[in-house]
C-alpha positions as a printed NumPy array, in Angstrom:
array([[-44.487, -15.199, -22.3  ],
       [-48.026, -13.803, -22.39 ],
       [-49.095, -10.183, -22.302],
       [-49.912,  -8.776, -18.914],
       [-53.606,  -8.835, -18.037],
       [-54.848,  -5.29 , -18.778],
       [-57.011,  -5.404, -15.643],
       [-53.787,  -5.523, -13.595],
       [-52.446,  -2.327, -15.159],
       [-51.879,   0.666, -12.92 ],
       [-54.639,   3.082, -14.045],
       [-52.075,   5.893, -14.074],
       [-50.311,   4.05 , -16.91 ],
       [-53.407,   3.34 , -19.007],
       [-53.515,   5.733, -22.015],
       [-57.252,   5.104, -22.462],
       [-57.889,   6.367, -18.935],
       [-55.853,   9.562, -19.274],
       [-58.317,  12.433, -19.547],
       [-58.142,  16.135, -18.826],
       [-60.964,  18.635, -19.012],
       [-59.924,  21.898, -20.632],
       [-61.791,  24.536, -18.634],
       [-60.452,  27.645, -20.317],
       [-61.807,  30.611, -22.207],
       [-62.945,  30.032, -25.754],
       [-61.614,  31.421, -28.996],
       [-63.914,  33.709, -30.968],
       [-63.477,  34.926, -34.517],
       [-63.881,  38.564, -33.501],
       [-61.011,  38.255, -31.036],
       [-58.437,  37.246, -33.658],
       [-55.967,  39.457, -35.501],
       [-56.513,  40.135, -39.194],
       [-53.572,  37.939, -40.193],
       [-52.173,  34.74 , -38.659],
       [-48.652,  35.98 , -37.963],
       [-50.003,  38.809, -35.826],
       [-52.228,  36.324, -34.01 ],
       [-49.28 ,  33.972, -33.57 ],
       [-47.357,  36.837, -32.011],
       [-50.118,  37.325, -29.445],
       [-50.184,  33.659, -28.47 ],
       [-46.408,  33.297, -28.519],
       [-46.042,  36.276, -26.193],
       [-48.488,  34.681, -23.759],
       [-46.706,  31.317, -23.93 ],
       [-43.311,  32.928, -23.349],
       [-44.208,  35.466, -20.663],
       [-46.601,  33.409, -18.546],
       [-43.885,  30.821, -17.972],
       [-46.183,  27.83 , -18.389],
       [-44.567,  26.355, -21.486],
       [-41.038,  24.93 , -21.541],
       [-39.318,  26.26 , -24.667],
       [-42.376,  27.842, -26.335],
       [-40.31 ,  28.184, -29.519],
       [-40.038,  24.383, -29.801],
       [-42.001,  23.091, -32.775],
       [-42.495,  19.742, -34.449],
       [-41.346,  19.921, -38.074],
       [-42.851,  17.282, -40.358],
       [-41.452,  16.657, -43.828],
       [-41.903,  14.001, -46.488],
       [-39.498,  12.603, -49.022],
       [-40.081,  12.468, -52.779],
       [-42.103,   9.243, -52.329],
       [-44.334,  10.824, -49.686],
       [-42.882,   8.987, -46.669],
       [-43.136,  11.338, -43.667],
       [-40.775,  12.055, -40.801],
       [-41.031,  14.4  , -37.816],
       [-38.69 ,  15.953, -35.279],
       [-38.677,  18.803, -32.774],
       [-36.576,  21.864, -33.59 ],
       [-36.368,  25.379, -32.168],
       [-37.891,  28.276, -34.081],
       [-35.404,  31.138, -34.038],
       [-37.366,  33.923, -35.744],
       [-40.821,  34.757, -37.038],
       [-42.233,  37.702, -38.952],
       [-44.85 ,  38.399, -41.61 ],
       [-42.858,  36.2  , -44.019],
       [-43.078,  33.084, -41.852],
       [-41.124,  30.949, -39.381],
       [-37.343,  30.377, -39.407],
       [-35.285,  27.481, -38.073],
       [-31.677,  26.387, -38.645],
       [-30.191,  23.009, -39.404],
       [-27.458,  21.049, -41.158],
       [-28.289,  21.096, -44.881],
       [-27.133,  17.472, -45.12 ],
       [-29.646,  16.336, -42.473],
       [-32.64 ,  14.197, -43.302],
       [-35.12 ,  17.056, -42.969],
       [-33.069,  19.343, -45.197],
       [-32.642,  16.656, -47.844],
       [-36.374,  15.95 , -47.769],
       [-37.182,  19.648, -48.074],
       [-34.848,  19.801, -51.051],
       [-36.933,  17.148, -52.784],
       [-40.325,  18.225, -51.44 ],
       [-40.641,  21.758, -49.989],
       [-44.062,  21.174, -48.418],
       [-43.823,  21.156, -44.626],
       [-45.994,  21.293, -41.516],
       [-45.195,  22.804, -38.126],
       [-46.813,  22.144, -34.779],
       [-46.392,  24.234, -31.634],
       [-47.679,  21.98 , -28.807],
       [-48.408,  24.349, -25.919],
       [-50.097,  21.694, -23.772],
       [-49.995,  23.531, -20.401],
       [-52.154,  26.249, -21.993],
       [-54.396,  23.733, -23.817],
       [-53.296,  25.331, -27.079],
       [-51.737,  24.279, -30.343],
       [-50.734,  26.166, -33.469],
       [-50.647,  24.085, -36.653],
       [-48.99 ,  25.429, -39.791],
       [-48.74 ,  24.135, -43.349],
       [-46.609,  25.819, -45.968],
       [-43.477,  25.681, -48.068],
       [-39.858,  25.987, -46.957],
       [-36.97 ,  27.731, -48.689],
       [-33.426,  28.382, -47.55 ],
       [-32.527,  31.661, -45.913],
       [-29.829,  33.822, -47.453],
       [-26.229,  33.369, -46.33 ],
       [-26.093,  36.856, -44.79 ],
       [-29.124,  36.084, -42.635],
       [-27.654,  32.706, -41.701],
       [-24.295,  34.241, -40.766],
       [-25.959,  36.94 , -38.659],
       [-27.801,  34.33 , -36.647],
       [-24.776,  32.021, -36.382],
       [-22.817,  34.828, -34.689],
       [-25.442,  34.969, -31.915],
       [-25.014,  31.302, -31.013],
       [-22.899,  30.341, -27.989],
       [-19.345,  29.374, -28.882],
       [-19.983,  25.714, -28.073],
       [-23.054,  25.618, -30.316],
       [-21.046,  27.102, -33.165],
       [-18.49 ,  24.317, -32.791],
       [-21.287,  21.771, -32.541],
       [-22.563,  22.79 , -35.963],
       [-19.182,  21.727, -37.357],
       [-18.712,  18.62 , -35.186],
       [-22.029,  16.964, -36.036],
       [-22.64 ,  15.322, -39.403],
       [-26.326,  15.359, -38.63 ],
       [-28.451,  12.261, -39.351],
       [-25.461,  10.104, -40.314],
       [-24.442,   6.918, -38.493],
       [-21.508,   7.257, -36.085],
       [-19.714,   4.458, -34.262],
       [-19.765,   5.958, -30.783],
       [-20.254,   9.051, -28.653],
       [-16.481,   9.193, -28.36 ],
       [-16.197,   9.878, -32.08 ],
       [-18.454,  12.907, -31.743],
       [-16.712,  14.243, -28.652],
       [-13.293,  13.775, -30.258],
       [-14.393,  15.817, -33.244],
       [-15.645,  18.547, -30.929],
       [-12.384,  18.537, -28.93 ],
       [-10.344,  18.952, -32.129],
       [-12.484,  21.92 , -33.126],
       [-12.208,  23.48 , -29.664],
       [ -8.423,  23.257, -29.91 ],
       [ -8.534,  24.924, -33.313],
       [-11.071,  27.591, -32.332],
       [-10.713,  28.281, -28.592],
       [-13.166,  30.503, -26.729],
       [-12.91 ,  34.023, -28.138],
       [-11.771,  32.846, -31.577],
       [-14.221,  33.472, -34.418],
       [-15.724,  30.283, -35.781],
       [-16.525,  30.351, -39.522],
       [-20.073,  29.61 , -40.603],
       [-20.247,  26.033, -41.915],
       [-21.125,  25.977, -45.631],
       [-23.404,  22.987, -44.99 ],
       [-25.419,  24.75 , -42.278],
       [-28.154,  27.339, -42.522],
       [-31.761,  28.308, -42.17 ],
       [-35.151,  27.529, -43.644],
       [-38.035,  29.975, -43.727],
       [-41.483,  28.374, -43.773],
       [-43.99 ,  30.56 , -45.608],
       [-47.422,  29.609, -44.248],
       [-50.296,  28.529, -46.437],
       [-52.609,  27.702, -43.526],
       [-52.319,  28.514, -39.824],
       [-54.727,  26.916, -37.358],
       [-55.182,  28.101, -33.784],
       [-56.463,  25.284, -31.588],
       [-57.888,  26.029, -28.145],
       [-58.889,  23.084, -25.952],
       [-62.426,  23.29 , -24.561],
       [-64.532,  21.271, -22.18 ],
       [-66.07 ,  17.977, -23.371],
       [-63.687,  17.886, -26.326],
       [-65.665,  20.653, -28.065],
       [-62.461,  22.461, -28.945],
       [-62.205,  25.746, -30.812],
       [-60.321,  25.464, -34.104],
       [-59.9  ,  28.591, -36.208],
       [-57.901,  28.328, -39.43 ],
       [-56.463,  31.07 , -41.628],
       [-55.943,  30.178, -45.301],
       [-53.877,  32.326, -47.657],
       [-55.762,  33.792, -50.632],
       [-54.432,  34.688, -54.104],
       [-54.761,  38.429, -53.35 ],
       [-52.478,  38.085, -50.286],
       [-55.359,  38.313, -47.827],
       [-56.429,  35.592, -45.388],
       [-59.711,  33.69 , -45.132],
       [-60.804,  32.512, -41.684],
       [-62.785,  29.306, -41.1  ],
       [-64.011,  27.597, -37.967],
       [-63.393,  23.838, -38.031],
       [-65.363,  21.201, -36.203],
       [-63.362,  19.58 , -33.409]])
């Protein structure tokens, strides 16, 4: 079998032909907040309230193991403040094990409908158990059971195995019954070292403004070439 002649390809399916012009307002240094978390709050509010972005709290979390081999996945940010960004996971999962060996992490918020991205680098540490428990209590009952049913990142033989585990837990903890917080489940807080705000511009002359943490707890702002 030979590869299909590229000239026969539907142009709508050709990645090299996929181009969008970003005709939006630019991003100026004087318009930014003094610190990146305040600026993130501004952009996050726009992404959430304008209704253009599906799950604006979805972010790509990239980790690397002790040998430097990377892996990425999309998770949901559940909190942010001046200390950083928080997400929750199974502590036996691949990402948690990699963060245990190498705490350096990057986050990416891909807000494509707004021609925006936020890129974060920093270090991750576990949240306290009280904070974890407080968040766990806000999860829907089914999601609480799911945290117990899933042995995240491990090989399972079938979907039936997973659903059977969930059914057993539902029988043990029916709706209205308090579900204990799994000891193997909890949060990570990513303390940012750099935060870049990327605004798409026409002709690929994008605006890229990056905050970098300084030793005196202030932030330095640079403009990067696109």
